[in-house]
mmCIF file of C-alpha atoms in Angstrom:
data_model
loop_
_atom_site.group_PDB
_atom_site.id
_atom_site.type_symbol
_atom_site.label_atom_id
_atom_site.label_comp_id
_atom_site.label_asym_id
_atom_site.label_seq_id
_atom_site.Cartn_x
_atom_site.Cartn_y
_atom_site.Cartn_z
ATOM 1 C CA UNK Z 1 68.165 105.649 128.806
ATOM 2 C CA UNK Z 2 70.365 108.727 129.138
ATOM 3 C CA UNK Z 3 73.445 106.638 128.352
ATOM 4 C CA UNK Z 4 71.773 105.191 125.276
ATOM 5 C CA UNK Z 5 71.620 108.600 123.601
ATOM 6 C CA UNK Z 6 75.054 109.716 124.729
ATOM 7 C CA UNK Z 7 77.094 110.816 121.694
ATOM 8 C CA UNK Z 8 79.784 108.257 122.542
ATOM 9 C CA UNK Z 9 77.429 105.342 123.192
ATOM 10 C CA UNK Z 10 77.492 102.335 120.802
ATOM 11 C CA UNK Z 11 73.911 103.116 119.772
ATOM 12 C CA UNK Z 12 74.726 106.725 118.868
ATOM 13 C CA UNK Z 13 77.833 105.678 116.953
ATOM 14 C CA UNK Z 14 75.836 103.043 115.057
ATOM 15 C CA UNK Z 15 73.107 105.524 114.138
ATOM 16 C CA UNK Z 16 75.727 108.067 113.106
ATOM 17 C CA UNK Z 17 77.387 105.508 110.846
ATOM 18 C CA UNK Z 18 73.999 104.505 109.414
ATOM 19 C CA UNK Z 19 73.247 108.155 108.670
ATOM 20 C CA UNK Z 20 76.648 108.591 106.978
ATOM 21 C CA UNK Z 21 75.945 105.618 104.720
ATOM 22 C CA UNK Z 22 72.540 106.998 103.780
ATOM 23 C CA UNK Z 23 74.151 110.312 102.787
ATOM 24 C CA UNK Z 24 76.810 108.490 100.776
ATOM 25 C CA UNK Z 25 74.149 106.389 99.071
ATOM 26 C CA UNK Z 26 72.301 109.470 97.867
ATOM 27 C CA UNK Z 27 75.560 111.134 96.766
ATOM 28 C CA UNK Z 28 76.507 108.001 94.847
ATOM 29 C CA UNK Z 29 73.174 107.861 93.018
ATOM 30 C CA UNK Z 30 73.425 111.572 92.151
ATOM 31 C CA UNK Z 31 76.993 111.069 90.920
ATOM 32 C CA UNK Z 32 75.892 108.243 88.629
ATOM 33 C CA UNK Z 33 73.125 110.185 86.901
ATOM 34 C CA UNK Z 34 75.294 111.507 84.029
ATOM 35 C CA UNK Z 35 76.057 107.789 83.296
ATOM 36 C CA UNK Z 36 79.626 108.510 82.111
ATOM 37 C CA UNK Z 37 80.560 109.414 85.694
ATOM 38 C CA UNK Z 38 79.525 106.055 87.181
ATOM 39 C CA UNK Z 39 83.163 104.989 87.546
ATOM 40 C CA UNK Z 40 84.072 108.285 89.194
ATOM 41 C CA UNK Z 41 81.142 107.916 91.578
ATOM 42 C CA UNK Z 42 82.198 104.364 92.492
ATOM 43 C CA UNK Z 43 85.734 105.606 93.191
ATOM 44 C CA UNK Z 44 84.483 108.490 95.328
ATOM 45 C CA UNK Z 45 82.165 106.155 97.259
ATOM 46 C CA UNK Z 46 85.049 103.736 97.889
ATOM 47 C CA UNK Z 47 87.257 106.583 99.097
ATOM 48 C CA UNK Z 48 84.606 107.958 101.452
ATOM 49 C CA UNK Z 49 83.984 104.461 102.834
ATOM 50 C CA UNK Z 50 87.734 104.102 103.449
ATOM 51 C CA UNK Z 51 87.666 107.288 105.496
ATOM 52 C CA UNK Z 52 84.734 105.931 107.509
ATOM 53 C CA UNK Z 53 86.554 102.672 108.163
ATOM 54 C CA UNK Z 54 89.619 104.643 109.247
ATOM 55 C CA UNK Z 55 87.334 106.569 111.665
ATOM 56 C CA UNK Z 56 88.300 109.846 110.042
ATOM 57 C CA UNK Z 57 86.482 112.867 111.449
ATOM 58 C CA UNK Z 58 85.959 114.420 107.999
ATOM 59 C CA UNK Z 59 82.346 114.748 106.894
ATOM 60 C CA UNK Z 60 81.310 112.098 104.349
ATOM 61 C CA UNK Z 61 80.007 114.787 101.990
ATOM 62 C CA UNK Z 62 83.420 116.470 101.963
ATOM 63 C CA UNK Z 63 85.257 113.159 101.483
ATOM 64 C CA UNK Z 64 83.009 112.140 98.606
ATOM 65 C CA UNK Z 65 83.144 115.464 96.758
ATOM 66 C CA UNK Z 66 86.929 115.791 97.160
ATOM 67 C CA UNK Z 67 87.504 112.240 95.885
ATOM 68 C CA UNK Z 68 85.061 112.800 93.012
ATOM 69 C CA UNK Z 69 87.034 115.835 91.853
ATOM 70 C CA UNK Z 70 90.517 114.397 92.323
ATOM 71 C CA UNK Z 71 89.720 111.087 90.586
ATOM 72 C CA UNK Z 72 87.511 112.477 87.851
ATOM 73 C CA UNK Z 73 89.882 112.253 84.878
ATOM 74 C CA UNK Z 74 91.401 108.841 85.608
ATOM 75 C CA UNK Z 75 88.080 107.255 86.555
ATOM 76 C CA UNK Z 76 86.437 108.603 83.395
ATOM 77 C CA UNK Z 77 89.204 107.023 81.304
ATOM 78 C CA UNK Z 78 88.672 103.691 83.064
ATOM 79 C CA UNK Z 79 84.899 103.928 82.541
ATOM 80 C CA UNK Z 80 85.360 104.641 78.825
ATOM 81 C CA UNK Z 81 87.725 101.678 78.589
ATOM 82 C CA UNK Z 82 85.206 99.357 80.257
ATOM 83 C CA UNK Z 83 82.426 100.610 77.964
ATOM 84 C CA UNK Z 84 84.657 100.070 74.925
ATOM 85 C CA UNK Z 85 85.455 96.505 75.999
ATOM 86 C CA UNK Z 86 81.741 95.786 76.486
ATOM 87 C CA UNK Z 87 80.947 97.077 72.980
ATOM 88 C CA UNK Z 88 83.770 95.070 71.389
ATOM 89 C CA UNK Z 89 82.760 91.911 73.281
ATOM 90 C CA UNK Z 90 79.161 92.317 72.161
ATOM 91 C CA UNK Z 91 80.327 92.760 68.575
ATOM 92 C CA UNK Z 92 82.359 89.536 68.716
ATOM 93 C CA UNK Z 93 79.367 87.625 70.076
ATOM 94 C CA UNK Z 94 77.314 88.925 67.132
ATOM 95 C CA UNK Z 95 80.070 87.808 64.757
ATOM 96 C CA UNK Z 96 80.044 84.352 66.351
ATOM 97 C CA UNK Z 97 76.255 84.081 65.940
ATOM 98 C CA UNK Z 98 76.253 85.237 62.306
ATOM 99 C CA UNK Z 99 79.363 83.705 60.796
ATOM 100 C CA UNK Z 100 80.033 80.612 62.887
ATOM 101 C CA UNK Z 101 78.106 77.509 63.825
ATOM 102 C CA UNK Z 102 78.565 74.263 65.669
ATOM 103 C CA UNK Z 103 81.924 73.684 67.337
ATOM 104 C CA UNK Z 104 83.493 76.845 65.929
ATOM 105 C CA UNK Z 105 80.819 79.022 67.493
ATOM 106 C CA UNK Z 106 81.045 77.129 70.773
ATOM 107 C CA UNK Z 107 84.844 77.510 70.954
ATOM 108 C CA UNK Z 108 84.764 81.213 70.109
ATOM 109 C CA UNK Z 109 82.074 81.970 72.666
ATOM 110 C CA UNK Z 110 83.946 79.915 75.259
ATOM 111 C CA UNK Z 111 87.092 81.983 74.670
ATOM 112 C CA UNK Z 112 85.089 85.210 74.880
ATOM 113 C CA UNK Z 113 83.481 84.159 78.157
ATOM 114 C CA UNK Z 114 86.885 83.323 79.645
ATOM 115 C CA UNK Z 115 88.273 86.716 78.588
ATOM 116 C CA UNK Z 116 85.209 88.533 79.952
ATOM 117 C CA UNK Z 117 85.426 86.641 83.235
ATOM 118 C CA UNK Z 118 89.056 87.714 83.615
ATOM 119 C CA UNK Z 119 88.196 91.324 82.836
ATOM 120 C CA UNK Z 120 85.174 91.373 85.178
ATOM 121 C CA UNK Z 121 87.118 90.156 88.199
ATOM 122 C CA UNK Z 122 89.854 92.653 87.320
ATOM 123 C CA UNK Z 123 87.195 95.387 87.213
ATOM 124 C CA UNK Z 124 86.079 94.450 90.739
ATOM 125 C CA UNK Z 125 89.452 95.720 92.021
ATOM 126 C CA UNK Z 126 89.935 98.621 89.639
ATOM 127 C CA UNK Z 127 87.994 101.438 91.284
ATOM 128 C CA UNK Z 128 88.775 100.459 94.915
ATOM 129 C CA UNK Z 129 92.474 100.538 93.984
ATOM 130 C CA UNK Z 130 92.006 103.939 92.368
ATOM 131 C CA UNK Z 131 90.343 105.162 95.562
ATOM 132 C CA UNK Z 132 92.991 103.743 97.908
ATOM 133 C CA UNK Z 133 96.290 104.363 96.104
ATOM 134 C CA UNK Z 134 97.635 107.244 94.082
ATOM 135 C CA UNK Z 135 99.216 105.546 91.083
ATOM 136 C CA UNK Z 136 99.434 106.098 87.318
ATOM 137 C CA UNK Z 137 96.627 104.493 85.346
ATOM 138 C CA UNK Z 138 98.973 101.809 83.997
ATOM 139 C CA UNK Z 139 99.982 100.790 87.543
ATOM 140 C CA UNK Z 140 96.357 100.684 88.710
ATOM 141 C CA UNK Z 141 95.416 98.437 85.787
ATOM 142 C CA UNK Z 142 98.393 96.153 86.436
ATOM 143 C CA UNK Z 143 97.641 95.912 90.165
ATOM 144 C CA UNK Z 144 93.963 95.152 89.519
ATOM 145 C CA UNK Z 145 94.921 92.431 87.045
ATOM 146 C CA UNK Z 146 97.384 90.774 89.442
ATOM 147 C CA UNK Z 147 95.430 91.145 92.686
ATOM 148 C CA UNK Z 148 92.148 89.825 91.269
ATOM 149 C CA UNK Z 149 93.646 86.324 91.126
ATOM 150 C CA UNK Z 150 96.305 86.659 93.817
ATOM 151 C CA UNK Z 151 93.525 87.388 96.322
ATOM 152 C CA UNK Z 152 90.809 85.331 94.657
ATOM 153 C CA UNK Z 153 88.934 84.609 97.898
ATOM 154 C CA UNK Z 154 88.409 88.344 98.403
ATOM 155 C CA UNK Z 155 87.407 88.668 94.742
ATOM 156 C CA UNK Z 156 84.882 85.863 95.203
ATOM 157 C CA UNK Z 157 83.425 87.340 98.414
ATOM 158 C CA UNK Z 158 82.999 90.789 96.845
ATOM 159 C CA UNK Z 159 81.414 89.289 93.721
ATOM 160 C CA UNK Z 160 79.110 87.198 95.929
ATOM 161 C CA UNK Z 161 77.925 90.250 97.872
ATOM 162 C CA UNK Z 162 77.171 92.201 94.707
ATOM 163 C CA UNK Z 163 75.580 89.190 93.027
ATOM 164 C CA UNK Z 164 73.301 88.489 95.989
ATOM 165 C CA UNK Z 165 72.157 92.114 96.020
ATOM 166 C CA UNK Z 166 71.229 91.931 92.332
ATOM 167 C CA UNK Z 167 69.466 88.550 92.703
ATOM 168 C CA UNK Z 168 67.439 89.684 95.720
ATOM 169 C CA UNK Z 169 66.422 92.905 93.956
ATOM 170 C CA UNK Z 170 65.307 91.119 90.787
ATOM 171 C CA UNK Z 171 63.573 88.076 92.287
ATOM 172 C CA UNK Z 172 62.453 89.399 95.692
ATOM 173 C CA UNK Z 173 61.584 93.081 95.109
ATOM 174 C CA UNK Z 174 59.269 93.196 98.114
ATOM 175 C CA UNK Z 175 62.224 92.382 100.365
ATOM 176 C CA UNK Z 176 63.964 95.614 99.361
ATOM 177 C CA UNK Z 177 60.806 97.701 99.396
ATOM 178 C CA UNK Z 178 60.612 97.837 95.610
ATOM 179 C CA UNK Z 179 63.734 99.973 95.336
ATOM 180 C CA UNK Z 180 63.504 102.066 98.511
ATOM 181 C CA UNK Z 181 66.230 100.080 100.257
ATOM 182 C CA UNK Z 182 68.527 100.659 97.276
ATOM 183 C CA UNK Z 183 67.711 104.365 97.347
ATOM 184 C CA UNK Z 184 68.355 104.807 101.054
ATOM 185 C CA UNK Z 185 71.158 102.448 101.923
ATOM 186 C CA UNK Z 186 72.172 99.475 99.816
ATOM 187 C CA UNK Z 187 74.824 100.891 97.426
ATOM 188 C CA UNK Z 188 76.775 102.433 100.286
ATOM 189 C CA UNK Z 189 76.091 99.421 102.506
ATOM 190 C CA UNK Z 190 77.617 97.034 99.970
ATOM 191 C CA UNK Z 191 80.546 99.416 99.432
ATOM 192 C CA UNK Z 192 81.110 99.468 103.200
ATOM 193 C CA UNK Z 193 81.189 95.654 103.436
ATOM 194 C CA UNK Z 194 83.400 95.453 100.350
ATOM 195 C CA UNK Z 195 85.680 98.093 101.856
ATOM 196 C CA UNK Z 196 86.258 95.874 104.891
ATOM 197 C CA UNK Z 197 87.269 93.003 102.592
ATOM 198 C CA UNK Z 198 89.477 95.128 100.342
ATOM 199 C CA UNK Z 199 91.224 96.909 103.196
ATOM 200 C CA UNK Z 200 92.242 93.607 104.773
ATOM 201 C CA UNK Z 201 94.297 93.086 101.613
ATOM 202 C CA UNK Z 202 95.386 96.695 101.040
ATOM 203 C CA UNK Z 203 96.651 97.095 104.602
ATOM 204 C CA UNK Z 204 99.131 94.274 104.040
ATOM 205 C CA UNK Z 205 100.653 96.134 101.091
ATOM 206 C CA UNK Z 206 100.744 99.413 103.007
ATOM 207 C CA UNK Z 207 102.452 97.717 105.965
ATOM 208 C CA UNK Z 208 104.934 95.962 103.669
ATOM 209 C CA UNK Z 209 105.824 99.242 101.967
ATOM 210 C CA UNK Z 210 106.251 100.943 105.338
ATOM 211 C CA UNK Z 211 108.592 98.169 106.477
ATOM 212 C CA UNK Z 212 110.632 98.412 103.276
ATOM 213 C CA UNK Z 213 110.860 102.183 103.665
ATOM 214 C CA UNK Z 214 112.011 101.778 107.280
ATOM 215 C CA UNK Z 215 114.737 99.324 106.248
ATOM 216 C CA UNK Z 216 116.222 101.722 103.694
ATOM 217 C CA UNK Z 217 115.852 104.901 105.788
ATOM 218 C CA UNK Z 218 118.964 106.407 107.488
ATOM 219 C CA UNK Z 219 118.936 105.850 111.239
ATOM 220 C CA UNK Z 220 118.842 109.570 112.005
ATOM 221 C CA UNK Z 221 115.917 110.202 109.673
ATOM 222 C CA UNK Z 222 112.670 111.386 111.267
ATOM 223 C CA UNK Z 223 109.584 109.163 111.086
ATOM 224 C CA UNK Z 224 107.256 110.034 108.223
ATOM 225 C CA UNK Z 225 103.510 109.467 108.117
ATOM 226 C CA UNK Z 226 102.307 107.806 104.920
ATOM 227 C CA UNK Z 227 99.057 108.898 103.330
ATOM 228 C CA UNK Z 228 97.259 105.736 102.267
ATOM 229 C CA UNK Z 229 96.272 107.156 98.944
ATOM 230 C CA UNK Z 230 99.890 107.995 98.102
ATOM 231 C CA UNK Z 231 101.165 104.510 98.905
ATOM 232 C CA UNK Z 232 101.918 102.209 96.003
ATOM 233 C CA UNK Z 233 100.094 98.910 95.749
#
């Protein structure tokens, strides 16, 4: 029994991790309340989860707040862009309903759905990339666009996790305690699982960049540690 509650025991580490995710969940919800900061909050949550996965000793509150501040401007711009695309897409669907009929309407809506699908799977990667790598906005958008299809299995698994959470919440509310599970754990829990999937991909790019840097470095140069968030994707 004494070993069970030892600070280094698997049980203590599990409960510590569970507590960290609960804190992050509450921080995420608070960060989303202004609505326009949802993207920034997602980025900060992804960053804090990355630090947990890396077994960083920094407190999750500190990681989240620091990432929220440092990513505020770029994440806000991405959020505004996503909102603008949603408004434009909705407008085109209205146009299709009012001015088109039959095959013309069907073709136009089909094209719109294809475009939206491409943008949605790109959006799945957008904020995790912003959290992991320090790049200009144009590079983050390009990387999200390319990686969403290049690593489609990861895209599918992440989309499946998020989709299942939404379906369970809508159709089986009793299973999630009518919202209490969302409030205490689920946002951060999904971000943690997604972080495992994303980092399996990101680590390959970080390793590849490190190998390329090593190949071009003079032999007498000292080894340099690379901050993940400053590595290009």
